[in-house]
Short mmCIF file of C-alpha atoms in Angstrom, two decimals:
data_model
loop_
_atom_site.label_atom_id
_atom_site.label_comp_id
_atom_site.label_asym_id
_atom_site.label_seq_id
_atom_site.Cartn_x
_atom_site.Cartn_y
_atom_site.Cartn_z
CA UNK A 394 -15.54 5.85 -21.78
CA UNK A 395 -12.39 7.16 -20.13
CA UNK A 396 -10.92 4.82 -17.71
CA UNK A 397 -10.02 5.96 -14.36
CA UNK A 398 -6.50 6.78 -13.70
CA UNK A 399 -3.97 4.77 -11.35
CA UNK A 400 -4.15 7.82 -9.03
CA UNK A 401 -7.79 7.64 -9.01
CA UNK A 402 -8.18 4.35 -8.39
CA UNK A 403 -5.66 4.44 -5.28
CA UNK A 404 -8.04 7.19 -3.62
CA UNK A 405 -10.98 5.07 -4.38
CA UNK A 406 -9.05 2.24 -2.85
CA UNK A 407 -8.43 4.63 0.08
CA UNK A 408 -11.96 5.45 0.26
CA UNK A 409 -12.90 1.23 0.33
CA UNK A 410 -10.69 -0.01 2.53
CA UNK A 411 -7.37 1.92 3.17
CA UNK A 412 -5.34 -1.36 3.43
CA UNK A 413 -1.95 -2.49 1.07
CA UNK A 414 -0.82 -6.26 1.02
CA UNK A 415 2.43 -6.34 1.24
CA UNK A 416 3.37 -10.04 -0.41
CA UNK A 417 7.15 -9.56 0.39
CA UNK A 418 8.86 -13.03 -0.75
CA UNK A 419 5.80 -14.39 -2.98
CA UNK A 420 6.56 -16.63 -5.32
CA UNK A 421 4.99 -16.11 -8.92
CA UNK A 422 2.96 -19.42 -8.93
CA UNK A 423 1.20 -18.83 -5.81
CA UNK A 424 0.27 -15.42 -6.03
CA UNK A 425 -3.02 -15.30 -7.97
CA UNK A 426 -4.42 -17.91 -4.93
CA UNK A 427 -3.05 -15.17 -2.47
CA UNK A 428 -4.31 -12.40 -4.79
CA UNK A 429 -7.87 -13.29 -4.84
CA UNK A 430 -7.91 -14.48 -1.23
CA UNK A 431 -7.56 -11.14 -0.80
CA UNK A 432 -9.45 -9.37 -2.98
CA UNK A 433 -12.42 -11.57 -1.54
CA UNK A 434 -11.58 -10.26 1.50
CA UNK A 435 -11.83 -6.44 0.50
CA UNK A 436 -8.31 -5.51 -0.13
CA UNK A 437 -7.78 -3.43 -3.42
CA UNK A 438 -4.03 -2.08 -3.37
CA UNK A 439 -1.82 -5.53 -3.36
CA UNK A 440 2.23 -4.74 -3.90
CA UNK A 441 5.10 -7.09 -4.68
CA UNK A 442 7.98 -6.14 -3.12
CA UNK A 443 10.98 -6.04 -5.89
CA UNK A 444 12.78 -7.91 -3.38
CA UNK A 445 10.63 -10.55 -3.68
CA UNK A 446 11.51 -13.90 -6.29
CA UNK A 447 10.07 -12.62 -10.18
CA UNK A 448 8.44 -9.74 -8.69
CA UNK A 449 7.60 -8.26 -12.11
CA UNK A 450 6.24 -11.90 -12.72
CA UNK A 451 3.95 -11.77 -9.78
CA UNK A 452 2.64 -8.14 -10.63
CA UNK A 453 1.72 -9.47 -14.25
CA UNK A 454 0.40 -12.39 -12.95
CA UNK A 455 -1.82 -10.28 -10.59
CA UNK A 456 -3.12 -7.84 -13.16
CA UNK A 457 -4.14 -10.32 -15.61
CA UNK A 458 -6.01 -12.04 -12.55
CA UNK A 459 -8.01 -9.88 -10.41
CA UNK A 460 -10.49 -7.35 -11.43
CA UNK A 461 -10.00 -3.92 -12.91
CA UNK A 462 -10.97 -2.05 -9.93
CA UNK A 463 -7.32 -3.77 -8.01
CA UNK A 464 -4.81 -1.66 -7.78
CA UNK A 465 -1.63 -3.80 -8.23
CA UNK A 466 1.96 -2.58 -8.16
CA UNK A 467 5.60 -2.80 -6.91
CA UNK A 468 7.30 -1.74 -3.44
CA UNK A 469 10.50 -1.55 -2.13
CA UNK A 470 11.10 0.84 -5.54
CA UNK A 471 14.23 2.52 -4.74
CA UNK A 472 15.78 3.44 -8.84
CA UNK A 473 14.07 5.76 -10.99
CA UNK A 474 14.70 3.40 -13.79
CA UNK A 475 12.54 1.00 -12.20
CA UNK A 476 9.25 2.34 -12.37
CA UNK A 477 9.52 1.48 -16.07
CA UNK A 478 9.73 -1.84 -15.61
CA UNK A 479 6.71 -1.88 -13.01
CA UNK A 480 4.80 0.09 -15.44
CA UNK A 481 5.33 -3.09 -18.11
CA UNK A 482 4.42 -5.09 -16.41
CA UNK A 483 1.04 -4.02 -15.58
CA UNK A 484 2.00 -2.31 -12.49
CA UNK A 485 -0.03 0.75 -11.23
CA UNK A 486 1.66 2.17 -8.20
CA UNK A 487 4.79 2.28 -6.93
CA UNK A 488 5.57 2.44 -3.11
CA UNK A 489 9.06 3.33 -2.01
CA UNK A 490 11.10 3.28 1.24
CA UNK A 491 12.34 5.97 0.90
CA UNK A 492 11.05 10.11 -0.92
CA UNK A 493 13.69 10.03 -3.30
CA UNK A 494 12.11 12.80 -5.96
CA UNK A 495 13.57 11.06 -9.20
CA UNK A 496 11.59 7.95 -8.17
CA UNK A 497 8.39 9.98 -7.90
CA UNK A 498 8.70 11.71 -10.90
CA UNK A 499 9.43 8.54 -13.01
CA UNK A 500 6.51 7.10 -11.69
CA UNK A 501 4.12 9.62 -12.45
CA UNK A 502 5.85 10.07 -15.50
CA UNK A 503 4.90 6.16 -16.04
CA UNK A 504 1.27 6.87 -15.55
CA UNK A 505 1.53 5.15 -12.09
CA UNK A 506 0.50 6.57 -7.89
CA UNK A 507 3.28 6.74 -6.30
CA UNK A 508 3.77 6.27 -2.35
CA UNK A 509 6.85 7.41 -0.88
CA UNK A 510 8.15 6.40 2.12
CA UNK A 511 8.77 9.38 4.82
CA UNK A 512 9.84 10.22 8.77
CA UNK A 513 9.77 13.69 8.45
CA UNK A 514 7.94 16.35 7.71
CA UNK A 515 10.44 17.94 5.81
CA UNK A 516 10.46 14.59 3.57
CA UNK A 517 6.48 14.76 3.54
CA UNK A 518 6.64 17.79 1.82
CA UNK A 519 9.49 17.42 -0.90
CA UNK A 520 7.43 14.11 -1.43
CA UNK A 521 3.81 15.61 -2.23
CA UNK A 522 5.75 18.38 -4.30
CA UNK A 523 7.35 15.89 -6.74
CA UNK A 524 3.76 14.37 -7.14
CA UNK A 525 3.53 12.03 -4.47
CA UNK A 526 -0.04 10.32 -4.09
CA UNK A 527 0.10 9.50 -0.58
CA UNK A 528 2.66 9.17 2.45
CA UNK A 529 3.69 6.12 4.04
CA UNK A 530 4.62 6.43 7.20
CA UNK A 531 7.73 3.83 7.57
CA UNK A 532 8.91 2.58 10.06
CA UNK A 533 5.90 2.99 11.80
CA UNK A 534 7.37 1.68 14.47
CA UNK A 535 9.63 4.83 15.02
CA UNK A 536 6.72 7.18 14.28
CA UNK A 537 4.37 6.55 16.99
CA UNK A 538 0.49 7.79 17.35
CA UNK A 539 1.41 10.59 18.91
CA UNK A 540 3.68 11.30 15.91
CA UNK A 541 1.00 11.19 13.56
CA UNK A 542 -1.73 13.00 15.26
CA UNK A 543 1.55 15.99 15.64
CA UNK A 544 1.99 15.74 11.59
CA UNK A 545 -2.12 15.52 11.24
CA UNK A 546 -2.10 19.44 12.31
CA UNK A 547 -0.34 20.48 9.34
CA UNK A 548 -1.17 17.81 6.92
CA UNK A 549 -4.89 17.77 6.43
CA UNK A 550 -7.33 15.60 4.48
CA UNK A 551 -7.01 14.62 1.73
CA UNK A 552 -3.34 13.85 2.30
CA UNK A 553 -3.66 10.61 2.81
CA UNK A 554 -1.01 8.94 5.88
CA UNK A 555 -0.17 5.34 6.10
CA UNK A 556 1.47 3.82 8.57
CA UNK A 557 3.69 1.49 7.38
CA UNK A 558 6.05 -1.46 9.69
CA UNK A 559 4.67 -3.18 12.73
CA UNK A 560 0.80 -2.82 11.85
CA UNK A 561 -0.90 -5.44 13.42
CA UNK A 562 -4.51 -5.70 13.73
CA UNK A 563 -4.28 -4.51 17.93
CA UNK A 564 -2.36 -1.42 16.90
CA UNK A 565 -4.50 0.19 13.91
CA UNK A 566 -7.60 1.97 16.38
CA UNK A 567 -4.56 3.67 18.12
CA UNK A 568 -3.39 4.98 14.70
CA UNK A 569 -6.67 5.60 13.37
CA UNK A 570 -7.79 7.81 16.45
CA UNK A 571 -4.33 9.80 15.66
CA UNK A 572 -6.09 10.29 12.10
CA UNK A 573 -4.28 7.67 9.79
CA UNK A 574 -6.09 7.29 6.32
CA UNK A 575 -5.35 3.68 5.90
CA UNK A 576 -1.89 0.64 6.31
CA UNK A 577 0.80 -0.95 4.65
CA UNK A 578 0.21 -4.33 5.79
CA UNK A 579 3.59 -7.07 6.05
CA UNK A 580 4.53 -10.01 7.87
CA UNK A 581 1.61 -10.13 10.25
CA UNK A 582 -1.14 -10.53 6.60
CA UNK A 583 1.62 -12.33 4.51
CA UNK A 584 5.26 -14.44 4.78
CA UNK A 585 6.91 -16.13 3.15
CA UNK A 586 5.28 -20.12 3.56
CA UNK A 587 1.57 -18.50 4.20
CA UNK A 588 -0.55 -20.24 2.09
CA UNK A 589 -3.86 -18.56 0.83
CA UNK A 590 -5.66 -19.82 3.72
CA UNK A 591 -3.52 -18.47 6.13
CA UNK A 592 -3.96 -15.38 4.12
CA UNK A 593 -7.72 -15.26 4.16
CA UNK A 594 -7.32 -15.56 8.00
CA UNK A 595 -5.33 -12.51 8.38
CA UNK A 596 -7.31 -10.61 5.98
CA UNK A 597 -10.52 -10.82 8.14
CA UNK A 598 -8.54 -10.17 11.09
CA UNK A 599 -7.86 -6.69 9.83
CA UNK A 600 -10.92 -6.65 7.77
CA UNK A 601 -12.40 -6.98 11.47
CA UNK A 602 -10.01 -4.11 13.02
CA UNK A 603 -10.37 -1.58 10.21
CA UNK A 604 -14.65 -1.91 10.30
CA UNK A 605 -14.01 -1.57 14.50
CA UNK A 606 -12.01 1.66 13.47
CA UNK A 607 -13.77 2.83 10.91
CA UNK A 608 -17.12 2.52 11.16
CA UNK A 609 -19.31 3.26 7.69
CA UNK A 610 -21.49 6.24 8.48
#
């Protein structure tokens, strides 16, 4: 049997629930408690930022933990020669502050999604032709609703836009209305000191949002 590819398991992650942990600051020998509070609560895409303490540590940690159909991997990606690293550590996507092409490339290259980070449309574009899986949005908090809904004329389903910096729980129907396909999720679902209680708690607060927003048909 063939075994789905990272790429295909980020758009069935999309298709689930469209929402990315962002464990900025984790520390390796908490993470699998934080992991699998949220995989319990329906998350499937969890990154480690690299700026975070053993990042690669965490990702391995994370793979080896949670089932096959999580889709763990590294953010704040910003080398090319990176993505290597991610990749041995069991990481399967990389997401990126920035659309820097070389980093896109090496992750595909890597067997990994990618998910640039982008504020323009002219970035959008050089992003999805190096291979880019998705678009995150970042900061969100510069690129309002109205923003989106503008870039939504041009960029149609399937490209997938994430909103990324900000997101709280109150501010994803705005964003969804405006046609977002799912959030990068930081400080307001995990900081540094949360345990995996506190996690749990935010989860089903945005758990609770996203259903509100996106009702199953």
């Amino acid at each position: 049997m063939t075994l789905p590819s990272s790429s295909e398991l980020l758009a069935s992650a999309m298709r689930h629930y469209g929402l990315v942990a962002i464990l900025r600051g984790v520390q390796p020998g908490e993470v699998i408690a934080i992991g699998q509070a949220l995989y319990d609560a329906g998350f499937r895409v969890i990154e480690v930022p690299l700026n975070s303490p053993e990042p690669l540590a965490s990702i391995r940690a994370l793979r080896d933990a949670l089932p096959a159909d999580a889709l763990i991997g590294a953010g704040t990606v910003i080398r090319p020669e990176d993505c290597a690293a991610v990749a041995a550590a069991g990481g399967q996507i990389v997401v990126m502050p920035h659309s820097d092409a070389a980093v896109i490339r090496a992750a595909k290259a890597a067997g990994m999604a990618c998910a640039p980070g982008v504020a323009t449309l002219t970035e959008a574009y050089a992003a999805l032709a190096a291979g880019a899986d998705v678009l995150k949005l970042f900061p969100a908090e510069a690129l309002a609703p109205a923003v989106l809904k503008a870039w939504r004329a041009v960029l149609r389903p399937p490209v997938a836009l994430l909103p990324v910096g900000g997101i709280t729980p109150g501010s994803i129907a705005a964003y969804a209305q405006a046609g977002a396909s799912g959030f990068g999720l930081g400080s307001a679902l995990y900081k540094p000191g949360d345990s995996a209680v506190d996690v749990a708690r935010h989860a089903a607060d945005f758990m609770q949002a996203w259903r509100a927003a996106y009702p199953a048909p």
